[in-house]
Amino acid sequence: MTVRVRFAPSPTGMFHVGGARSALQNWIYAKQQGGVFVLRIEDTDAARNKPEWTEGILSALDWIGIERGSYEGPYFQSSYAGEHRAAAQRLFDAGRAYYCDCTREDVQARTGSQYQGYDGFHRDKGLGPGEGRALRFRTPDEGETVVVDLIRGEPTFENKNIEDFVIARADGSAVFLLANVVDDMTMGITHVIRAEEHLPNTPKQQLLWDALGVKPPIWAHVPVVVNEKRQKLSKRRDKVALEAYRDEGYLAAAMRNYLMLLGWAPSGDREIVPWSVIEEEFRLEEVHPSPAFFDEKKLRAFNGDYIRALPVVEFIAACQPWLTGTGTVAPPPWQPEEFDPAAFAAVAPLAQTRIAVLSEIVPNVDFLFLADPLIDEAAWAKAMKEGAADLLDAAIAAFDALESWDAESLKSTLEAVGVERGLKLGKAQAPVRVAVTGRTVGLPLFESLEVLGRERALTRLRAARVRLV
Ligand code: GLU
């Protein structure tokens, strides 16, 4: 039997990091088993679907390493409406489903509770299809449904606790529970690896598999992803869109490595490992069933490690979207013609060790490309205290007199200026740094001054001094 897995997102919003995690787990499982990964876009909720969300899913998958052309699909659930209706009809014809025109209020009035499920009122009323009539599955009164789950053992559900659930609407269209099962059957899916949120659907869906006479798949419900408060990551509250992480400058390699650590770890107390190790060592059965904490701080630290591990040329290449404002990233504050690749290359190694996400490159180097630095007023107020004017005067004079404009000479010069005023180098640097870069923190100052060049550096120092008058 060839293993066939599927990733079945609904294109109703940005691509959730939890979805990316499930996609990767499916992808690796298929690879390990010599199987097939199928992408199915569950686009039957016409009111919420948009084609751009589908495109977003495809490009986010590309980015994370599941590339178009290397999997089967995408199939679109909406193209299988005929199969869904036919399955509903088969269930009705076989007496496994019946029509019902109860409203929610009807059921509540009868059961006296808004929490109790459907009471089976129309089970044996023999209604045919018609206006306002949904099709419900007749769940068995007895026995239990045992779900074989690679992560959770054998969750067991008593059939008598499963209500007669709706499988098709009055217009004949199938609801998610049925459409999803029919598609999995049609596509020959053998293993359903999906988020834990769907576990309550699983006994119902397995009953549908049984009723339709097909052996159910093996299931694997991967843990829900939670924030630091142990709340399920939500679109409204948390940063969940894979695209947002991409545009902020997380590296795909760091992201996918991190996502695979949600509920699982490679051998030997390691976290950062080559992807090939993850592909080799990952075991779906080893995924921990309890909620997995998506720790953005840890991901950031991870990403910083990945950035530092890049060869400088690759780092420079990776920064380009943020330097040029291409694609979906925010444009930099400078004009394209102001950008100087040689100056960037000169400071790139210094920046590489200091940033955790690639977008942070921009505030670190903008002073090099803008005609005037972007002055952070809080930084200015902090650095330009008493004595700043005098220090700047002395620094301007001493720098101006330098024969060679290099980091080392600049440093020893400013050191001497500081010593004359009883200031440590750090203190002496502050006004100079703010005058030249606009900020109190940034790349090493003297290298920055060297790359900026004598004329531009002195012009900025003089401008700052004028402002202090
Ligand atoms: N379309 C469903 C979702 O996005 C997936 C269902 C499944 O994986 O079975 O939650």
Short mmCIF file of C-alpha atoms and ligand atoms in Angstrom, two decimals:
data_model
loop_
_atom_site.label_atom_id
_atom_site.label_comp_id
_atom_site.label_asym_id
_atom_site.label_seq_id
_atom_site.Cartn_x
_atom_site.Cartn_y
_atom_site.Cartn_z
CA MET A 1 0.00 0.00 0.00
CA THR A 2 1.39 3.37 -0.96
CA VAL A 3 1.06 5.89 1.80
CA ARG A 4 -0.91 8.93 0.67
CA VAL A 5 -1.22 11.92 2.97
CA ARG A 6 -2.80 15.25 2.38
CA PHE A 7 -2.66 18.78 3.60
CA ALA A 8 -6.11 20.33 3.30
CA PRO A 9 -6.16 24.02 4.21
CA SER A 10 -9.18 26.27 3.82
CA PRO A 11 -8.24 29.46 1.94
CA THR A 12 -9.96 31.81 4.36
CA GLY A 13 -7.09 33.92 5.62
CA MET A 14 -3.37 34.23 6.03
CA PHE A 15 -1.47 30.97 6.29
CA HIS A 16 -1.32 29.96 9.95
CA VAL A 17 2.02 28.80 11.40
CA GLY A 18 0.17 25.80 12.88
CA GLY A 19 -0.91 24.88 9.36
CA ALA A 20 2.66 25.17 8.15
CA ARG A 21 3.72 22.80 10.93
CA SER A 22 1.07 20.22 9.91
CA ALA A 23 2.05 20.58 6.27
CA LEU A 24 5.70 19.88 7.09
CA GLN A 25 4.81 16.87 9.21
CA ASN A 26 2.72 15.45 6.38
CA TRP A 27 5.49 16.21 3.94
CA ILE A 28 8.16 14.43 5.95
CA TYR A 29 5.93 11.48 6.73
CA ALA A 30 5.18 10.98 3.04
CA LYS A 31 8.86 11.20 2.22
CA GLN A 32 9.87 8.73 4.91
CA GLN A 33 7.24 6.23 3.81
CA GLY A 34 8.01 6.58 0.11
CA GLY A 35 4.52 7.98 -0.17
CA VAL A 36 2.70 10.84 -1.82
CA PHE A 37 1.82 14.28 -0.45
CA VAL A 38 -1.43 15.67 -1.79
CA LEU A 39 -2.45 19.32 -1.49
CA ARG A 40 -6.17 19.91 -1.36
CA ILE A 41 -7.62 23.38 -1.08
CA GLU A 42 -10.89 23.15 0.85
CA ASP A 43 -12.60 26.03 -0.85
CA THR A 44 -16.25 25.20 -0.33
CA ASP A 45 -17.02 28.06 2.02
CA ALA A 46 -17.77 30.48 -0.80
CA ALA A 47 -18.44 33.38 1.54
CA ARG A 48 -15.01 33.27 3.17
CA ASN A 49 -12.75 32.00 0.41
CA LYS A 50 -10.68 34.26 -1.76
CA PRO A 51 -8.37 33.24 -4.62
CA GLU A 52 -5.57 35.35 -3.14
CA TRP A 53 -5.65 33.25 0.01
CA THR A 54 -5.10 30.16 -2.14
CA GLU A 55 -2.17 31.84 -3.86
CA GLY A 56 -0.89 32.82 -0.42
CA ILE A 57 -0.98 29.19 0.71
CA LEU A 58 0.87 28.02 -2.39
CA SER A 59 3.59 30.63 -2.08
CA ALA A 60 3.94 30.15 1.68
CA LEU A 61 4.36 26.41 1.09
CA ASP A 62 6.95 27.16 -1.60
CA TRP A 63 8.82 29.35 0.84
CA ILE A 64 8.86 26.73 3.57
CA GLY A 65 10.22 24.14 1.15
CA ILE A 66 7.09 22.36 -0.12
CA GLU A 67 7.38 23.50 -3.68
CA ARG A 68 4.81 23.59 -6.42
CA GLY A 69 5.33 20.70 -8.79
CA SER A 70 6.83 18.45 -6.13
CA TYR A 71 3.48 17.28 -4.77
CA GLU A 72 0.18 16.04 -6.12
CA GLY A 73 -2.41 18.77 -6.60
CA PRO A 74 -3.54 21.30 -5.71
CA TYR A 75 -6.98 19.78 -5.95
CA PHE A 76 -9.92 22.01 -5.16
CA GLN A 77 -12.70 20.69 -3.00
CA SER A 78 -15.26 22.70 -4.95
CA SER A 79 -14.55 20.56 -8.04
CA TYR A 80 -15.79 17.49 -6.20
CA ALA A 81 -19.30 18.71 -5.38
CA GLY A 82 -20.74 15.94 -7.57
CA GLU A 83 -18.93 13.26 -5.57
CA HIS A 84 -20.11 14.79 -2.31
CA ARG A 85 -23.75 14.80 -3.42
CA ALA A 86 -23.49 11.25 -4.72
CA ALA A 87 -22.14 10.06 -1.37
CA ALA A 88 -24.95 11.81 0.49
CA GLN A 89 -27.45 10.15 -1.82
CA ARG A 90 -25.86 6.73 -1.24
CA LEU A 91 -26.13 7.17 2.51
CA PHE A 92 -29.77 8.20 2.18
CA ASP A 93 -30.57 5.30 -0.17
CA ALA A 94 -28.95 2.85 2.23
CA GLY A 95 -31.01 4.17 5.12
CA ARG A 96 -27.93 5.59 6.82
CA ALA A 97 -29.17 9.15 6.58
CA TYR A 98 -32.51 10.89 6.79
CA TYR A 99 -34.02 14.28 6.14
CA CYS A 100 -34.94 16.60 8.94
CA ASP A 101 -36.38 20.10 8.93
CA CYS A 102 -35.90 20.96 12.59
CA THR A 103 -34.45 24.32 13.37
CA ARG A 104 -32.06 24.79 16.23
CA GLU A 105 -34.89 26.41 18.17
CA ASP A 106 -37.13 23.39 17.59
CA VAL A 107 -34.50 21.09 19.07
CA GLN A 108 -33.92 23.40 22.01
CA ALA A 109 -37.62 23.64 22.73
CA ARG A 110 -37.88 19.87 22.82
CA THR A 111 -34.76 19.10 24.77
CA GLY A 112 -34.98 22.14 27.01
CA SER A 113 -31.26 22.73 26.64
CA GLN A 114 -29.11 24.66 24.28
CA TYR A 115 -26.19 22.33 24.92
CA GLN A 116 -27.80 19.04 24.11
CA GLY A 117 -27.34 17.78 20.59
CA TYR A 118 -29.98 16.74 18.13
CA ASP A 119 -32.59 14.43 19.63
CA GLY A 120 -33.30 12.19 16.64
CA PHE A 121 -36.79 13.58 16.19
CA HIS A 122 -36.98 12.84 12.45
CA ARG A 123 -35.13 9.53 12.48
CA ASP A 124 -38.12 7.52 11.50
CA LYS A 125 -40.43 10.12 10.04
CA GLY A 126 -39.59 9.15 6.46
CA LEU A 127 -39.18 12.70 5.14
CA GLY A 128 -37.91 13.10 1.60
CA PRO A 129 -35.73 15.95 0.37
CA GLY A 130 -37.27 19.37 0.25
CA GLU A 131 -37.12 22.99 1.19
CA GLY A 132 -35.48 23.54 4.57
CA ARG A 133 -34.57 19.87 4.98
CA ALA A 134 -31.05 18.92 5.89
CA LEU A 135 -29.69 15.40 5.63
CA ARG A 136 -28.57 13.87 8.91
CA PHE A 137 -26.43 10.82 9.46
CA ARG A 138 -28.08 8.08 11.51
CA THR A 139 -25.39 7.28 14.07
CA PRO A 140 -25.40 3.80 15.58
CA ASP A 141 -27.20 3.57 18.92
CA GLU A 142 -24.72 1.15 20.36
CA GLY A 143 -21.09 0.26 20.29
CA GLU A 144 -18.10 2.49 20.16
CA THR A 145 -15.89 4.09 17.57
CA VAL A 146 -12.21 3.50 18.09
CA VAL A 147 -9.94 5.91 16.31
CA VAL A 148 -6.46 4.63 15.58
CA ASP A 149 -4.23 7.63 16.12
CA LEU A 150 -0.47 7.48 15.76
CA ILE A 151 -0.01 10.19 18.37
CA ARG A 152 -2.91 9.61 20.75
CA GLY A 153 -3.26 5.86 20.90
CA GLU A 154 -6.84 4.77 20.47
CA PRO A 155 -9.26 7.47 21.52
CA THR A 156 -12.60 5.74 21.93
CA PHE A 157 -16.01 7.34 21.55
CA GLU A 158 -19.33 5.83 22.59
CA ASN A 159 -21.67 5.96 19.63
CA LYS A 160 -24.66 6.76 21.77
CA ASN A 161 -23.01 10.07 22.62
CA ILE A 162 -22.64 11.04 18.99
CA GLU A 163 -25.67 12.94 17.74
CA ASP A 164 -27.24 12.41 14.34
CA PHE A 165 -25.17 15.10 12.68
CA VAL A 166 -25.90 17.00 9.50
CA ILE A 167 -24.03 15.83 6.41
CA ALA A 168 -25.76 17.89 3.69
CA ARG A 169 -27.64 21.18 3.61
CA ALA A 170 -31.13 21.66 2.26
CA ASP A 171 -29.66 22.67 -1.11
CA GLY A 172 -27.96 19.28 -1.30
CA SER A 173 -24.42 20.56 -0.76
CA ALA A 174 -22.29 18.55 1.64
CA VAL A 175 -21.01 20.06 4.87
CA PHE A 176 -17.35 19.92 5.85
CA LEU A 177 -17.60 16.59 7.70
CA LEU A 178 -18.80 14.71 4.64
CA ALA A 179 -16.97 16.64 1.91
CA ASN A 180 -13.68 16.15 3.72
CA VAL A 181 -14.26 12.38 4.02
CA VAL A 182 -15.39 11.96 0.43
CA ASP A 183 -12.37 13.85 -0.83
CA ASP A 184 -10.03 11.75 1.28
CA MET A 185 -11.65 8.63 -0.18
CA THR A 186 -11.55 9.95 -3.73
CA MET A 187 -7.89 10.85 -3.33
CA GLY A 188 -6.96 7.52 -1.78
CA ILE A 189 -5.72 9.05 1.45
CA THR A 190 -4.28 6.47 3.84
CA HIS A 191 -3.13 8.71 6.71
CA VAL A 192 -4.82 11.87 7.93
CA ILE A 193 -2.31 14.01 9.81
CA ARG A 194 -4.04 17.14 10.99
CA ALA A 195 -4.51 19.48 13.92
CA GLU A 196 -5.90 18.30 17.23
CA GLU A 197 -8.79 20.76 16.82
CA HIS A 198 -10.35 18.25 14.46
CA LEU A 199 -10.31 15.34 16.89
CA PRO A 200 -13.97 15.86 17.90
CA ASN A 201 -14.88 15.45 14.19
CA THR A 202 -12.99 12.24 13.83
CA PRO A 203 -15.44 9.69 15.28
CA LYS A 204 -18.18 11.18 13.12
CA GLN A 205 -15.97 11.05 10.08
CA GLN A 206 -14.87 7.52 10.80
CA LEU A 207 -18.53 6.49 11.01
CA LEU A 208 -18.97 7.99 7.55
CA TRP A 209 -16.04 6.00 6.20
CA ASP A 210 -17.58 2.85 7.64
CA ALA A 211 -21.02 3.66 6.30
CA LEU A 212 -19.60 4.32 2.85
CA GLY A 213 -17.88 0.95 3.01
CA VAL A 214 -14.28 2.12 2.85
CA LYS A 215 -11.56 1.32 5.36
CA PRO A 216 -10.86 4.48 7.37
CA PRO A 217 -7.43 6.07 7.31
CA ILE A 218 -4.94 6.00 10.13
CA TRP A 219 -5.21 9.28 11.98
CA ALA A 220 -2.63 11.48 13.64
CA HIS A 221 -3.87 14.53 15.48
CA VAL A 222 -0.92 16.82 16.04
CA PRO A 223 -0.96 19.08 19.09
CA VAL A 224 -2.60 22.44 19.16
CA VAL A 225 -0.17 25.38 19.05
CA VAL A 226 -0.47 27.81 21.99
CA ASN A 227 0.95 31.17 23.09
CA GLU A 228 2.79 31.92 26.35
CA LYS A 229 -0.54 32.07 28.18
CA ARG A 230 -1.37 28.60 26.96
CA GLN A 231 -4.10 29.98 24.73
CA LYS A 232 -4.58 28.55 21.29
CA LEU A 233 -2.78 30.83 18.83
CA SER A 234 -5.42 33.03 17.34
CA LYS A 235 -5.45 35.31 14.34
CA ARG A 236 -6.91 38.17 16.34
CA ARG A 237 -4.52 37.99 19.28
CA ASP A 238 -1.28 36.50 18.10
CA LYS A 239 1.08 36.83 15.20
CA VAL A 240 0.13 33.65 13.38
CA ALA A 241 0.65 34.34 9.68
CA LEU A 242 3.61 32.58 8.18
CA GLU A 243 3.76 35.45 5.67
CA ALA A 244 4.25 37.94 8.53
CA TYR A 245 7.29 36.04 9.75
CA ARG A 246 8.64 35.77 6.22
CA ASP A 247 8.23 39.51 5.63
CA GLU A 248 9.88 40.34 8.92
CA GLY A 249 12.94 38.46 7.82
CA TYR A 250 12.79 35.02 9.33
CA LEU A 251 14.77 32.58 7.24
CA ALA A 252 12.74 29.71 5.84
CA ALA A 253 15.34 27.23 7.11
CA ALA A 254 15.07 28.58 10.66
CA MET A 255 11.31 28.69 10.52
CA ARG A 256 10.83 25.15 9.37
CA ASN A 257 13.36 23.81 11.80
CA TYR A 258 11.57 25.64 14.61
CA LEU A 259 8.13 24.47 13.50
CA MET A 260 9.28 20.87 13.62
CA LEU A 261 10.29 21.33 17.26
CA LEU A 262 6.68 21.95 18.25
CA GLY A 263 6.04 18.74 20.13
CA TRP A 264 9.12 16.90 18.96
CA ALA A 265 12.92 17.08 19.24
CA PRO A 266 15.81 15.49 17.37
CA SER A 267 18.23 13.21 19.17
CA GLY A 268 21.07 14.33 21.41
CA ASP A 269 19.61 17.38 23.08
CA ARG A 270 19.96 19.34 19.87
CA GLU A 271 17.57 21.87 18.47
CA ILE A 272 19.31 23.41 15.51
CA VAL A 273 20.04 20.61 13.10
CA PRO A 274 20.30 20.31 9.34
CA TRP A 275 16.98 19.65 7.65
CA SER A 276 18.28 16.28 6.47
CA VAL A 277 18.56 15.19 10.11
CA ILE A 278 14.98 16.19 10.76
CA GLU A 279 13.83 14.31 7.69
CA GLU A 280 15.68 11.27 8.89
CA GLU A 281 14.91 11.34 12.60
CA PHE A 282 11.39 12.74 12.78
CA ARG A 283 8.87 10.18 14.00
CA LEU A 284 5.22 11.07 13.92
CA GLU A 285 4.66 8.55 16.71
CA GLU A 286 7.06 10.52 18.92
CA VAL A 287 5.16 13.80 18.66
CA HIS A 288 4.02 14.77 22.12
CA PRO A 289 0.23 15.01 22.29
CA SER A 290 0.05 17.95 24.69
CA PRO A 291 -0.21 21.57 23.45
CA ALA A 292 2.95 22.94 21.88
CA PHE A 293 4.20 26.38 22.92
CA PHE A 294 5.01 28.64 20.02
CA ASP A 295 7.73 30.70 21.61
CA GLU A 296 8.37 33.70 19.43
CA LYS A 297 11.38 34.77 21.51
CA LYS A 298 12.98 31.42 21.00
CA LEU A 299 12.21 31.52 17.31
CA ARG A 300 13.91 34.93 17.12
CA ALA A 301 16.99 33.61 18.85
CA PHE A 302 16.95 30.64 16.52
CA ASN A 303 16.73 32.89 13.52
CA GLY A 304 19.66 34.96 14.77
CA ASP A 305 21.73 31.79 14.95
CA TYR A 306 20.73 30.88 11.41
CA ILE A 307 21.61 34.38 10.19
CA ARG A 308 25.04 34.26 11.83
CA ALA A 309 25.71 30.87 10.27
CA LEU A 310 25.25 32.19 6.71
CA PRO A 311 28.29 32.89 4.55
CA VAL A 312 28.50 36.70 4.20
CA VAL A 313 27.60 36.63 0.51
CA GLU A 314 24.45 34.70 1.31
CA PHE A 315 23.66 37.10 4.10
CA ILE A 316 24.03 40.01 1.69
CA ALA A 317 21.77 38.27 -0.82
CA ALA A 318 19.20 37.44 1.86
CA CYS A 319 19.02 41.12 2.89
CA GLN A 320 18.19 42.37 -0.61
CA PRO A 321 14.38 42.41 -0.32
CA TRP A 322 14.60 44.72 2.70
CA LEU A 323 17.27 46.89 1.12
CA THR A 324 15.31 47.31 -2.10
CA GLY A 325 11.76 46.98 -0.82
CA THR A 326 10.89 44.17 -3.21
CA GLY A 327 7.89 41.89 -2.91
CA THR A 328 5.74 42.23 0.15
CA VAL A 329 8.30 43.70 2.54
CA ALA A 330 8.16 47.31 3.71
CA PRO A 331 10.22 49.68 1.52
CA PRO A 332 13.39 51.16 3.08
CA PRO A 333 13.48 54.89 3.93
CA TRP A 334 16.09 55.69 1.22
CA GLN A 335 15.63 56.10 -2.52
CA PRO A 336 16.93 53.26 -4.72
CA GLU A 337 19.64 55.52 -6.19
CA GLU A 338 20.89 56.37 -2.70
CA PHE A 339 21.74 52.76 -1.96
CA ASP A 340 25.43 51.91 -2.25
CA PRO A 341 26.11 48.16 -2.50
CA ALA A 342 29.82 48.55 -1.77
CA ALA A 343 29.16 50.47 1.44
CA PHE A 344 26.61 47.85 2.41
CA ALA A 345 29.04 45.02 1.73
CA ALA A 346 31.60 46.78 3.94
CA VAL A 347 29.31 46.82 6.98
CA ALA A 348 27.37 43.60 6.28
CA PRO A 349 29.62 41.35 8.43
CA LEU A 350 29.17 43.75 11.36
CA ALA A 351 25.41 43.75 10.96
CA GLN A 352 25.21 40.01 10.50
CA THR A 353 26.25 39.31 14.07
CA ARG A 354 23.83 41.85 15.50
CA ILE A 355 20.43 41.25 14.00
CA ALA A 356 17.90 38.52 14.74
CA VAL A 357 15.56 39.11 11.80
CA LEU A 358 16.53 40.44 8.40
CA SER A 359 14.24 43.49 8.49
CA GLU A 360 16.42 44.82 11.31
CA ILE A 361 19.10 45.45 8.72
CA VAL A 362 17.34 48.65 7.65
CA PRO A 363 17.60 50.73 10.86
CA ASN A 364 21.18 49.49 11.24
CA VAL A 365 22.37 50.82 7.91
CA ASP A 366 19.99 53.62 6.93
CA PHE A 367 22.50 56.23 8.11
CA LEU A 368 24.77 55.17 5.25
CA PHE A 369 22.27 55.82 2.48
CA LEU A 370 20.15 58.72 3.63
CA ALA A 371 21.37 62.25 2.94
CA ASP A 372 20.67 63.09 6.59
CA PRO A 373 20.42 60.59 9.41
CA LEU A 374 16.97 59.91 10.86
CA ILE A 375 17.40 61.42 14.30
CA ASP A 376 15.66 59.57 17.09
CA GLU A 377 14.73 62.47 19.37
CA ALA A 378 14.79 60.35 22.53
CA ALA A 379 18.29 59.20 21.65
CA TRP A 380 19.28 62.79 20.94
CA ALA A 381 18.01 63.99 24.31
CA LYS A 382 19.87 61.20 26.05
CA ALA A 383 23.19 61.72 24.30
CA MET A 384 23.31 65.50 23.94
CA LYS A 385 23.59 66.40 27.60
CA GLU A 386 25.95 68.89 29.18
CA GLY A 387 29.40 68.69 27.70
CA ALA A 388 28.17 67.33 24.39
CA ALA A 389 28.85 70.58 22.53
CA ASP A 390 32.37 70.76 23.85
CA LEU A 391 32.99 67.12 23.05
CA LEU A 392 31.68 67.52 19.51
CA ASP A 393 33.88 70.59 18.97
CA ALA A 394 36.93 68.66 20.05
CA ALA A 395 35.98 65.56 18.05
CA ILE A 396 35.34 67.60 14.90
CA ALA A 397 38.69 69.32 15.17
CA ALA A 398 40.59 66.11 15.90
CA PHE A 399 38.85 64.08 13.18
CA ASP A 400 39.35 66.86 10.68
CA ALA A 401 43.06 66.76 11.36
CA LEU A 402 43.36 63.02 10.76
CA GLU A 403 45.58 61.96 7.94
CA SER A 404 44.04 58.57 7.53
CA TRP A 405 40.26 58.14 7.91
CA ASP A 406 40.18 54.62 9.25
CA ALA A 407 38.41 52.96 12.15
CA GLU A 408 41.51 52.56 14.25
CA SER A 409 42.67 56.16 13.94
CA LEU A 410 39.14 57.40 14.59
CA LYS A 411 38.94 55.32 17.70
CA SER A 412 42.24 56.40 19.21
CA THR A 413 41.44 59.99 18.38
CA LEU A 414 38.10 59.96 20.15
CA GLU A 415 39.63 58.06 23.02
CA ALA A 416 42.13 60.87 23.50
CA VAL A 417 39.36 63.49 23.30
CA GLY A 418 37.49 61.56 25.99
CA VAL A 419 40.50 61.18 28.27
CA GLU A 420 41.10 64.95 28.23
CA ARG A 421 37.56 65.31 29.58
CA GLY A 422 37.66 62.44 32.03
CA LEU A 423 35.24 60.42 29.89
CA LYS A 424 35.35 56.72 29.11
CA LEU A 425 35.15 55.84 25.44
CA GLY A 426 31.51 54.74 25.71
CA LYS A 427 30.47 58.14 27.04
CA ALA A 428 32.56 60.01 24.50
CA GLN A 429 31.03 57.98 21.68
CA ALA A 430 27.39 58.72 22.50
CA PRO A 431 27.06 62.25 21.06
CA VAL A 432 29.14 61.28 18.03
CA ARG A 433 27.02 58.23 17.35
CA VAL A 434 23.74 60.09 17.61
CA ALA A 435 25.05 62.93 15.45
CA VAL A 436 26.14 60.54 12.72
CA THR A 437 23.59 57.70 12.83
CA GLY A 438 20.67 59.28 14.70
CA ARG A 439 20.60 56.45 17.23
CA THR A 440 22.22 55.40 20.49
CA VAL A 441 22.72 51.80 19.40
CA GLY A 442 23.90 50.36 16.16
CA LEU A 443 26.88 48.99 14.34
CA PRO A 444 30.36 49.59 15.78
CA LEU A 445 30.87 53.35 15.58
CA PHE A 446 34.33 53.66 14.16
CA GLU A 447 33.79 51.21 11.34
CA SER A 448 30.57 53.06 10.59
CA LEU A 449 32.42 56.37 10.43
CA GLU A 450 35.07 54.87 8.19
CA VAL A 451 32.50 53.55 5.70
CA LEU A 452 30.45 56.74 5.82
CA GLY A 453 33.54 58.71 4.82
CA ARG A 454 35.27 61.81 6.11
CA GLU A 455 33.17 64.43 4.42
CA ARG A 456 29.74 63.09 5.25
CA ALA A 457 30.74 62.26 8.83
CA LEU A 458 32.15 65.73 9.48
CA THR A 459 29.13 67.40 7.89
CA ARG A 460 26.83 65.52 10.26
CA LEU A 461 28.95 66.27 13.30
CA ARG A 462 28.93 69.96 12.42
CA ALA A 463 25.19 69.96 11.83
CA ALA A 464 24.64 68.41 15.24
CA ARG A 465 26.94 70.97 16.82
CA VAL A 466 24.95 73.79 15.24
CA ARG A 467 21.76 72.31 16.62
CA LEU A 468 23.27 72.46 20.11
CA VAL A 469 23.93 76.19 19.98
N1 GLU B 1 -9.86 22.37 5.91
C1 GLU B 1 -9.64 21.95 7.25
C2 GLU B 1 -8.96 23.04 8.01
O1 GLU B 1 -8.35 23.91 7.42
C3 GLU B 1 -8.72 20.76 7.32
C4 GLU B 1 -9.41 19.52 7.62
C5 GLU B 1 -8.51 18.34 7.70
O2 GLU B 1 -7.27 18.46 7.68
O3 GLU B 1 -9.08 17.27 7.70
O4 GLU B 1 -9.02 23.03 9.22
#
